[in-house]
Coordinates of C-alpha atoms in Angstrom, one line a residue:
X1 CA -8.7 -34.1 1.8
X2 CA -11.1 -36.2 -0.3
X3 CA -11.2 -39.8 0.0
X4 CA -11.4 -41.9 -3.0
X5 CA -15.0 -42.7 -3.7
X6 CA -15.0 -46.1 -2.9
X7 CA -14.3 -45.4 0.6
X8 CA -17.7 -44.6 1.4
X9 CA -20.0 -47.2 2.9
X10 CA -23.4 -47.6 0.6
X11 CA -25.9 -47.6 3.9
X12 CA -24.8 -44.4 4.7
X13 CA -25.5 -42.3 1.2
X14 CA -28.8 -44.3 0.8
X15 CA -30.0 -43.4 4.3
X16 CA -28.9 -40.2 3.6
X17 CA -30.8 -39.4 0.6
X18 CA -33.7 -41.1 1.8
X19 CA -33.7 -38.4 4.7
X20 CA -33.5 -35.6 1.8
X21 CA -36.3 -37.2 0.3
X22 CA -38.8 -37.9 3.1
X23 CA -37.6 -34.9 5.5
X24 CA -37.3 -37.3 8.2
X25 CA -34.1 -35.8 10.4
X26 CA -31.7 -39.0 10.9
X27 CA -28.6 -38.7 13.1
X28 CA -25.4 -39.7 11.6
X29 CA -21.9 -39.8 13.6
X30 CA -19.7 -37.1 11.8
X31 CA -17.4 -39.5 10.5
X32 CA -20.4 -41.1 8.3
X33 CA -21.3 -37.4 7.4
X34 CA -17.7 -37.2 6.2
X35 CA -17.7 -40.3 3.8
X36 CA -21.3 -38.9 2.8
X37 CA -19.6 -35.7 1.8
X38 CA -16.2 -37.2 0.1
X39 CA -19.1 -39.1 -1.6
X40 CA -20.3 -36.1 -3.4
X41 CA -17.6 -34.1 -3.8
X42 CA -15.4 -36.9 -5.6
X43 CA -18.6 -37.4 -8.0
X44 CA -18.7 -33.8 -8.7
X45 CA -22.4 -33.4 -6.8
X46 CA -21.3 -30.0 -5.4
X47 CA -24.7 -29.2 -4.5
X48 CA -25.5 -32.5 -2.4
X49 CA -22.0 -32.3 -0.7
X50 CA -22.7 -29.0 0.5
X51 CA -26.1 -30.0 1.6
X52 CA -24.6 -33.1 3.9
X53 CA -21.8 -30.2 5.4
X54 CA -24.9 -27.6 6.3
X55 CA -26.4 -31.0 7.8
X56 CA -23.4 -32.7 9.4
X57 CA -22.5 -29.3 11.3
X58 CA -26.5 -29.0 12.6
X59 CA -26.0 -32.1 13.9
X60 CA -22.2 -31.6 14.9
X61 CA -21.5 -28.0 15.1
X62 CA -18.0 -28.1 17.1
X63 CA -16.4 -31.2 13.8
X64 CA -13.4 -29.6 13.0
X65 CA -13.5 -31.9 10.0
X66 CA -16.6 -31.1 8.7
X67 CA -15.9 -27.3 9.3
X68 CA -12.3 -28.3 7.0
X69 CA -14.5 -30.0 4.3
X70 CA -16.6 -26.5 4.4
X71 CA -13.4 -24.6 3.7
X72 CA -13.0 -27.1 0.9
X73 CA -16.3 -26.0 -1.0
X74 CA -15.5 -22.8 -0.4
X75 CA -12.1 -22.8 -2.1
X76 CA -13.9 -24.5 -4.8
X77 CA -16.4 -21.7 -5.6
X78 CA -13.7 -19.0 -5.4
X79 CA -15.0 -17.7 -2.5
X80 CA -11.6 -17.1 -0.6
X81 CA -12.1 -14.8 1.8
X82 CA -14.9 -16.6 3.6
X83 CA -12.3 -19.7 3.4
X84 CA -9.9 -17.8 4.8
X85 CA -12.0 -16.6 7.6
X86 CA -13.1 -19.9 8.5
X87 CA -9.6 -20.9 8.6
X88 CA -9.0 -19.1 11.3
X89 CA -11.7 -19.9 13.5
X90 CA -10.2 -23.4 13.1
X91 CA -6.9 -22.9 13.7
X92 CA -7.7 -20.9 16.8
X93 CA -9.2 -24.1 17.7
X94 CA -6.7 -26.4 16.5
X95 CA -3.5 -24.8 15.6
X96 CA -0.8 -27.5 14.5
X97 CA -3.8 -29.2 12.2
X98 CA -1.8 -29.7 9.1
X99 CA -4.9 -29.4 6.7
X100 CA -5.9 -25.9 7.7
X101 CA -1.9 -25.3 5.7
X102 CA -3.1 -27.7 2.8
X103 CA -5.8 -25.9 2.3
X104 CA -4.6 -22.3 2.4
X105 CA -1.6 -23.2 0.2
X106 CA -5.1 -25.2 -2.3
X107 CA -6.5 -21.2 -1.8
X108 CA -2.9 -19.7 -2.5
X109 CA -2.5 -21.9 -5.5
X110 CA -5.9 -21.0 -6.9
X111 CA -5.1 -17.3 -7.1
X112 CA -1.6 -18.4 -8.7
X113 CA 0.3 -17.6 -5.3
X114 CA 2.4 -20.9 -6.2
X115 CA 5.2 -19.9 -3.8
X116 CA 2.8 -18.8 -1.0
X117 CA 1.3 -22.2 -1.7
X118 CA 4.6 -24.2 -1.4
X119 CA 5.3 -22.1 2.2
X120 CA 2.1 -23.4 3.5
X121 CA 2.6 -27.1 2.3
X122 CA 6.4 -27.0 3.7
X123 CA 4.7 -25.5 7.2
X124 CA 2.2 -28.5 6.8
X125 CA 5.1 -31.2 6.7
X126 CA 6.5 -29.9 10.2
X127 CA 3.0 -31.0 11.6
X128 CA 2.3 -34.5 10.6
X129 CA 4.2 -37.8 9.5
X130 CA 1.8 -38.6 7.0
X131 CA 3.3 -36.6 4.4
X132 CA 2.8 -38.4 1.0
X133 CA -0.3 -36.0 -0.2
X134 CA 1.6 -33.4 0.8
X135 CA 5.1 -34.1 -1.2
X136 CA 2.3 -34.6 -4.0
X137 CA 0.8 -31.3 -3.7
X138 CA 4.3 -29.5 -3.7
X139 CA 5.6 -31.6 -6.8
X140 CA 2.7 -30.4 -8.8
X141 CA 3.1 -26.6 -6.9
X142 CA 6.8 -26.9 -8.5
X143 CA 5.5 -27.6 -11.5
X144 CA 3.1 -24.5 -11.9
X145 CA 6.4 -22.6 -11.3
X146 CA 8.3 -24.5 -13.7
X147 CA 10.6 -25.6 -10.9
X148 CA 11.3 -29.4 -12.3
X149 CA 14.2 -30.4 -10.3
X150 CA 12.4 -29.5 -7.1
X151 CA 8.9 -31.0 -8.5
X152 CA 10.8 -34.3 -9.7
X153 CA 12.3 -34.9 -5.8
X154 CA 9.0 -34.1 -4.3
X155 CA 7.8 -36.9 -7.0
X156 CA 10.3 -39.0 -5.9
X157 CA 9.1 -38.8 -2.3
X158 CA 6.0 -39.8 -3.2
X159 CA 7.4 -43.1 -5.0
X160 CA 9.5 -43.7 -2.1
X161 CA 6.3 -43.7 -0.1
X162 CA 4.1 -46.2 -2.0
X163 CA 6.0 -47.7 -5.4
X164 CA 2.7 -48.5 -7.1
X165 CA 1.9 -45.0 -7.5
X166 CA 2.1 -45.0 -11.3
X167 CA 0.9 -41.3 -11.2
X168 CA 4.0 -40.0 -9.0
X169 CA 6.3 -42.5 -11.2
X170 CA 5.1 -40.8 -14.4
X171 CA 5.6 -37.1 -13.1
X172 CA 9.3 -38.0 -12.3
X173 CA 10.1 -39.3 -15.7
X174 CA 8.3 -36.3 -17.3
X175 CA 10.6 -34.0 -15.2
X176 CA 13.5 -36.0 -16.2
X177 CA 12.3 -35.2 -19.6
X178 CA 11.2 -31.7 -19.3
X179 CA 15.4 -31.4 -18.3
X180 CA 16.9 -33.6 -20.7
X181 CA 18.6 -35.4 -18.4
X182 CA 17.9 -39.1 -20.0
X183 CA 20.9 -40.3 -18.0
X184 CA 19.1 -39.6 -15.5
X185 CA 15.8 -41.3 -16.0
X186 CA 17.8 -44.0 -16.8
X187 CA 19.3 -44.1 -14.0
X188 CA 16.2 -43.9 -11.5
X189 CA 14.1 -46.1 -13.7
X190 CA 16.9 -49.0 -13.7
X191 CA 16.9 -48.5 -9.9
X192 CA 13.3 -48.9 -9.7
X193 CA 13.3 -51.8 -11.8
X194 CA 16.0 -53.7 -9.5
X195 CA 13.2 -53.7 -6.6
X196 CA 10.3 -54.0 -9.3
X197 CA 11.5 -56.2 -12.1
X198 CA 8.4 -57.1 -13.1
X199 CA 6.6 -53.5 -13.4
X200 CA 5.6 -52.6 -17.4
X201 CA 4.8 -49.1 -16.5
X202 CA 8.8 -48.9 -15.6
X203 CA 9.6 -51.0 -18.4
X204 CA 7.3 -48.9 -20.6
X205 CA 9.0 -46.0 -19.8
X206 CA 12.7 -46.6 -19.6
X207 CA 12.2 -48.0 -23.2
X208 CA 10.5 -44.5 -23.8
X209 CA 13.7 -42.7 -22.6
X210 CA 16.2 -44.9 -24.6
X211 CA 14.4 -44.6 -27.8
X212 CA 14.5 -40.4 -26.9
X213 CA 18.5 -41.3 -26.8
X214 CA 18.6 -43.5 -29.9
X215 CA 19.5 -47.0 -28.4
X216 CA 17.0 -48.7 -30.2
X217 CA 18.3 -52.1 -29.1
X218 CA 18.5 -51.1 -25.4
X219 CA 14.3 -49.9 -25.9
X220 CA 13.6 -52.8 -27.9
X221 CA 14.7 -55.2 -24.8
X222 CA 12.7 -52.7 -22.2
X223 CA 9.5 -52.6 -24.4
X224 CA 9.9 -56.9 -24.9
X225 CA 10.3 -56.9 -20.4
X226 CA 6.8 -54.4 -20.5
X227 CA 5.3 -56.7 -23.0
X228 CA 6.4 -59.6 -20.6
X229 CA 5.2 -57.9 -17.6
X230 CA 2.1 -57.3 -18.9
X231 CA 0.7 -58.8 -22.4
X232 CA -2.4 -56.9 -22.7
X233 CA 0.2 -53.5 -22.4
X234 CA -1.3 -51.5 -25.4
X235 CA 1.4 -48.9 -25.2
X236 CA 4.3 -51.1 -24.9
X237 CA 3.1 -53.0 -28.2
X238 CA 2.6 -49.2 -30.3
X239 CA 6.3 -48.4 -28.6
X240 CA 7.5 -51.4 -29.6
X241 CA 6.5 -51.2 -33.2
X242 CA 8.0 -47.9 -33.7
X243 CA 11.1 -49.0 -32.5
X244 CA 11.1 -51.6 -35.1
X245 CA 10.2 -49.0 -37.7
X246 CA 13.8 -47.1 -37.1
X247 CA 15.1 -50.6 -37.1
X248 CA 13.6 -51.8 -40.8
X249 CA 11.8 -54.3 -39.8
X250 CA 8.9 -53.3 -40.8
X251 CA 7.3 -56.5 -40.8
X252 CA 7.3 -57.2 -37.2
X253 CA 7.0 -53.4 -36.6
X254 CA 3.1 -54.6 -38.3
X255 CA 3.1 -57.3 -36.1
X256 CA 3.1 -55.1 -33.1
X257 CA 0.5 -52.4 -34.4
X258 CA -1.8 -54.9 -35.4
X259 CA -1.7 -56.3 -31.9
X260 CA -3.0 -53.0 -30.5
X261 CA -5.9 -52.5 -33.2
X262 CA -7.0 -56.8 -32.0
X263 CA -6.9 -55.7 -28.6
X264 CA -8.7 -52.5 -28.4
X265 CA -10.9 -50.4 -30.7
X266 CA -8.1 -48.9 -33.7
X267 CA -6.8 -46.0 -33.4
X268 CA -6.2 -43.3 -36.0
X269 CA -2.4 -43.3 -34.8
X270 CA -2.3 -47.2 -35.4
X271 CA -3.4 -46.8 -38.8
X272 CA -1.1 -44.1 -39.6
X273 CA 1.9 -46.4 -38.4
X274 CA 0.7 -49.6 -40.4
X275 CA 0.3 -47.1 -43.6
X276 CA 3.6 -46.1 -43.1
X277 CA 5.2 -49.8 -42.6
X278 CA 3.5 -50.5 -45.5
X279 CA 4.5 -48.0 -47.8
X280 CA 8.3 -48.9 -47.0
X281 CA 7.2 -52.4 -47.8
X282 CA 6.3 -51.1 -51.4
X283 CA 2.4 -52.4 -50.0
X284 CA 0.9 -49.6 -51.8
X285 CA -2.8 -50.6 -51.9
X286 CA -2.5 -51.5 -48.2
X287 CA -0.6 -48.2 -47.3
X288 CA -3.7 -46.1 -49.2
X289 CA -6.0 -48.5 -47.2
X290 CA -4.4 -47.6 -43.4
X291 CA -4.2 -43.6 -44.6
X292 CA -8.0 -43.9 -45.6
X293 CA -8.6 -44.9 -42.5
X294 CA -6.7 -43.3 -40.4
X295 CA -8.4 -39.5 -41.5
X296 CA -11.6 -41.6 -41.2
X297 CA -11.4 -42.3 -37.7
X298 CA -9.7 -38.9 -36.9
X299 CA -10.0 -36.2 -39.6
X300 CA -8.2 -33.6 -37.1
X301 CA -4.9 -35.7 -37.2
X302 CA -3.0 -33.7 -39.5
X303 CA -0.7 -36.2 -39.6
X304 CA -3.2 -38.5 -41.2
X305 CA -3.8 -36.1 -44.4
X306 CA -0.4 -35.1 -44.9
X307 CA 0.7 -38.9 -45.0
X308 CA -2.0 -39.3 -47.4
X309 CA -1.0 -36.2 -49.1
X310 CA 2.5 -37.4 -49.4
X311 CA 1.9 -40.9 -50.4
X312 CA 0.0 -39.3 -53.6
X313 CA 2.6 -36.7 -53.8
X314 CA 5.4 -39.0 -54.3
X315 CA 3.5 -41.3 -56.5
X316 CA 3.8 -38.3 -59.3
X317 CA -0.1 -38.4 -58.9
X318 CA -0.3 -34.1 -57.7
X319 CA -3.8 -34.0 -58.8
X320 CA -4.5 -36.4 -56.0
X321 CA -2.3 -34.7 -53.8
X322 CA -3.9 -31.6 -54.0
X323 CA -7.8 -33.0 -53.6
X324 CA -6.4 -34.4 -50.4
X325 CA -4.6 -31.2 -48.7
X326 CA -7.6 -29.5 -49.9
X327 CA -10.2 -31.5 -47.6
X328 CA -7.9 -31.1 -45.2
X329 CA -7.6 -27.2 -45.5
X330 CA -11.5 -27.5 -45.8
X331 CA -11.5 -29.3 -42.3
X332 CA -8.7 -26.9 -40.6
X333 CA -8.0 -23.7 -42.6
X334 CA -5.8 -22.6 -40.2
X335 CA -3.1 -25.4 -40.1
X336 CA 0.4 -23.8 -41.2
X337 CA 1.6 -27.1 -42.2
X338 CA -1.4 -27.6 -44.6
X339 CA -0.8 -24.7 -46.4
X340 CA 2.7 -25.0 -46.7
X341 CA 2.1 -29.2 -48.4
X342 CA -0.8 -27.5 -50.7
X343 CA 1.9 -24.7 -51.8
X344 CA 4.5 -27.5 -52.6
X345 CA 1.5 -29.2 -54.6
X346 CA 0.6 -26.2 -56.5
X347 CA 4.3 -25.3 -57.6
X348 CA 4.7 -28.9 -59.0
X349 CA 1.7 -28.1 -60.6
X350 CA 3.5 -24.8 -61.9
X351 CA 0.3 -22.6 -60.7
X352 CA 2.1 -20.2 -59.2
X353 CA 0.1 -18.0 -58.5
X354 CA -1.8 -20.5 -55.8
X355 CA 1.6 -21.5 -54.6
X356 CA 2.1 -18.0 -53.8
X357 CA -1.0 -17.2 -51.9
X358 CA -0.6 -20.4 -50.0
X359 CA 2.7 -19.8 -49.0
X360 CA 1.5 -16.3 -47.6
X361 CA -0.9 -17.9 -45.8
X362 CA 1.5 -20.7 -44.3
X363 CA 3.3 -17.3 -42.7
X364 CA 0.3 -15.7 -41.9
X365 CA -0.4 -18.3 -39.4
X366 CA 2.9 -18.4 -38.2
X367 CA 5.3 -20.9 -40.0
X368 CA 8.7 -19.2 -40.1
X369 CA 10.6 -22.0 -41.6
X370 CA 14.0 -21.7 -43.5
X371 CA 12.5 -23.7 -46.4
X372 CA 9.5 -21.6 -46.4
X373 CA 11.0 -18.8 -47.1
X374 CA 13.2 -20.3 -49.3
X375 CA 10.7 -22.0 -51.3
X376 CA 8.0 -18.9 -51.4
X377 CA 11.0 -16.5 -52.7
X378 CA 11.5 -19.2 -55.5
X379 CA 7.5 -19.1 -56.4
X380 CA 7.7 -15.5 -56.6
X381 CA 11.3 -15.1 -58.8
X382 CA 9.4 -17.6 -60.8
X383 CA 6.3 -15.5 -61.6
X384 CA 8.8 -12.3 -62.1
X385 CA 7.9 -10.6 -59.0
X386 CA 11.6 -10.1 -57.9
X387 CA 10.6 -7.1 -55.4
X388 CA 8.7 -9.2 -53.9
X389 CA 10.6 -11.9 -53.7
X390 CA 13.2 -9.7 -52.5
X391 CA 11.0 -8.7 -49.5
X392 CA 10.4 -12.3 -48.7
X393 CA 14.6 -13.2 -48.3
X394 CA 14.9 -10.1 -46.5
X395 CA 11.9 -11.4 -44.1
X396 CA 13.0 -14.5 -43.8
X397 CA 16.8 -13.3 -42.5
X398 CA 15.3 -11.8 -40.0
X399 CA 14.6 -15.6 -38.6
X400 CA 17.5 -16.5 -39.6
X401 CA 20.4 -13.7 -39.7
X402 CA 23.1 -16.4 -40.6
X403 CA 21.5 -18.4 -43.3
X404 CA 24.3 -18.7 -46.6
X405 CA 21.5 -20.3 -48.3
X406 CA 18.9 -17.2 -47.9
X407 CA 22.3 -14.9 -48.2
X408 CA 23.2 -16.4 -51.3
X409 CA 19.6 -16.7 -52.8
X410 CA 18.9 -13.3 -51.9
X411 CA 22.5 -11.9 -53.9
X412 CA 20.9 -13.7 -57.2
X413 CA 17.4 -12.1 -57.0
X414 CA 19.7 -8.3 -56.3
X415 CA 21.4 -9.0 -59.5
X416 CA 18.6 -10.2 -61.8
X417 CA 17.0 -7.5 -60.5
X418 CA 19.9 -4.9 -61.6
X419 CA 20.3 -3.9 -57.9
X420 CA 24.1 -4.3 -58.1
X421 CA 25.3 -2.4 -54.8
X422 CA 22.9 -4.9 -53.0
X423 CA 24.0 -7.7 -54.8
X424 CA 27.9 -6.6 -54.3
X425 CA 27.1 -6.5 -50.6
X426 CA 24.9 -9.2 -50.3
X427 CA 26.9 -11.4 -52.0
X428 CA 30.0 -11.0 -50.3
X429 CA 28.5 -11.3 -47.0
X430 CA 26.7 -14.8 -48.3
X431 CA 31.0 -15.7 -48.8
X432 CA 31.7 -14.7 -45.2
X433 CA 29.2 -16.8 -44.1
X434 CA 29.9 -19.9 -46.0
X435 CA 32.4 -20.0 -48.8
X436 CA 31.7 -23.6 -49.6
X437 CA 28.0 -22.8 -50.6
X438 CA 29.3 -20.7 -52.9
X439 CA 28.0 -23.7 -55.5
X440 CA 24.6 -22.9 -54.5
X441 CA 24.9 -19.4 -56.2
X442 CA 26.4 -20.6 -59.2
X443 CA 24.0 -23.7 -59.3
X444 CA 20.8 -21.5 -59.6
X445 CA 22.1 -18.2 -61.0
X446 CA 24.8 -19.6 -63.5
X447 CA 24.5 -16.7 -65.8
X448 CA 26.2 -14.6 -63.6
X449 CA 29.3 -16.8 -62.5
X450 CA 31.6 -15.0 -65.6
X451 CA 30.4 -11.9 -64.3
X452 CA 34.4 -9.9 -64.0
X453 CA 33.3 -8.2 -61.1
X454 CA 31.5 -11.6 -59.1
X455 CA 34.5 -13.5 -60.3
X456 CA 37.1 -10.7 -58.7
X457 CA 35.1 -10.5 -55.7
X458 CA 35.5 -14.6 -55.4
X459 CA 38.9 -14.3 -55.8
X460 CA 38.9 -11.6 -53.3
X461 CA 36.8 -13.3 -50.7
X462 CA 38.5 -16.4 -51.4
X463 CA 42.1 -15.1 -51.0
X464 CA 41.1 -13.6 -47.5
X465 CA 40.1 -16.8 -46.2
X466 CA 42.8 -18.6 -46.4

């Protein structure tokens, strides 16, 4: 398996390369050839690594390691049978050499055999006690199979085995997460810390996990220890900060974004935050300032215009608004959420018939929220389409078959329509649902609460509940 790069001695590649260049032959042992070739293949020189193999086994024909680091390239390039085939010649040779199983469970994996791959790599474990590469290659196996508990124990092997391996550390937690189980990570993390106290990747993410669980306090205290640990910790300072946010303090929540943006070059997600803080601060001019810049440094964060969007939005100022979702829509015209702010904008706006046409495009590229349906029917009774409107309620109960609110919407538009067996039906079922959203019908269609037969079939509805 490849050696990190700075493993290799700098003599060796030199000498090396000067032999390419001169065509002098130079012997090498094949343990310098191997460095040579980890050289190249960690530095992505395929070409110069597989120069140094044809080289190495000239000069060492029967190096069974050489011969593996063939295998290797091969693998690499897809060419899988001739890996294969020079497997076994190898393991004819050399039969309980664990790497000739790490390297047909690499080929297994690379033709997505994950479970052929994670036979091998359990075969390879019964033939060496240098096993942490190998618990590594089987978390990440388990994870291509979308096997987290098994990948988070191989993970925790791997910890077990060398605690400073971040990367391991980080893969458990994300299993953790991937299953919900914050207890859990909790748990482990608070275990980890007990022999590490003074680790801020730990501390970084147990605060993580209990601001996922809403103990704000609790991640506020395991953000200050990462902080501690470590106070060039850019993370732990942006973590930090948004755990103030949920707090209100939104002043020391700017402290701590501000402390990222002085320590490394801004981010556009930085920005966004201190625009935010702002904003709840009543800073306007500094919130329009940090949304400037944060589409500035990143106009692909739709986060960024729709903050910007919204900041105009709520100011009254929808002129603005919709300049702003419009550059944005001009930069990534197939964003649902986009659409579905610049519809909101143009039905403020009362130009309905732009409402409309963006909220079919909000569906056409494939936002199927309850409000969006809501909200597009509305635009559509507004303009005096009620088919169509109609259509769009009976679309959006599809999504969602037990919506009172789409139910109830839906028995209006039937009536105003004249459709009165619909509406009998539809309306009744909306009561079935949800009797105490009844208000929501009489809210937006009060000319038809005094309506004998609505007000019977209340009654009705109303009498078999109880």
């Amino acid at each position: 398996m490849a050696l990190d790069s700075n493993e290799y001695p700098d003599k060796s590649i030199s000498k090396f390369e000067s032999m390419l260049k001169t065509d002098d032959v130079y012997f090498f042992d094949s343990e310098d050839f191997e460095e040579i070739i980890h050289h190249y293949l960690n530095n992505g020189k395929i070409s110069l690594g597989k120069k140094a193999i044809q080289i190495g086994l000239e000069q060492h024909p029967n190096s069974l390691e050489l011969k593996l680091l063939q295998v290797e390239v091969l693998a690499f390039e897809d060419k899988f049978e001739a890996a294969e085939k020079l497997l076994d010649e190898i393991q004819d040779i050399d039969a309980l050499n664990e790497e000739i199983y790490i390297q047909r469970a690499n080929i297994q994996s690379k033709q997505d055999n994950h479970q052929a791959a994670v036979n091998l790599l359990l075969d390879a474990l019964h033939l060496t006690d240098d096993t942490f590469d190998i618990h590594s290659l089987l978390g990440m196996e388990y994870l291509f199979m979308d096997d987290h508990e098994r990948a988070k124990l191989s993970f925790m092997k791997c910890v077990e085995y060398d605690e400073s391996d971040y990367s391991s550390l980080y893969n458990v937690i994300y299993c953790f997460e991937f299953l919900e189980d914050f207890d859990g990570a909790i748990h482990y993390l608070n275990d980890y810390l007990e022999r590490n106290p003074y680790c801020e990747v730990a501390w970084h993410q147990l605060g993580k996990m209990y601001y996922a669980m809403d103990m704000f306090q609790e991640a506020l205290t395991a953000f200050d220890f990462a902080v501690i640990s470590d106070d060039s910790f850019i993370g732990a300072y942006f973590e930090k900060g948004k755990v103030l946010e949920k707090l209100g303090r939104y002043n020391e929540a700017i402290e701590n974004y501000e402390a990222t943006i002085s320590m490394e070059d801004p981010t556009s997600h930085a920005f966004l935050r201190l625009g935010k803080c702002h904003e709840k601060l009543g800073n306007y001019d500094l919130a329009k300032y940090y949304y400037y810049h944060t589409v500035h440094e990143d106009p692909l964060l739709d986060k960024g215009w729709l903050a910007i969007t919204d900041f105009h939005f709520r100011q009254k100022n929808h002129e603005k608004a919709l300049y702003y979702i419009n550059k944005a829509i001009n930069i990534d015209g197939e964003n649902p959420l986009y659409w579905k702010k610049a519809a909101k904008i143009y039905f403020a706006l009362d130009n309905l018939d732009e409402a409309d046409f963006a909220y079919k495009q909000t569906v056409d590229l494939g936002n199927y929220e309850l409000d969006t349906w809501k909200n597009w029917a509305e635009v559509l009774k507004r303009m005096g389409d009620l088919n169509s409107s109609i259509q769009v309620l009976i679309q959006g109960l599809e999504f969602y078959p037990d919506s009172a609110k789409l139910t109830y919407k839906l028995a209006g538009i039937y009536l105003k329509n004249n459709e009165i067996p619909e509406a009998k039906k539809t309306l009744a079922d909306a009561m079935k649902m949800d009797l105490d959203k009844l208000e929501l019908f009489d809210g937006e269609f009060p000319e038809f609460s005094e309506v004998k037969w609505v007000k019977a079939l209340v009654s009705k509805i109303k009498k078999t509940s109880t």
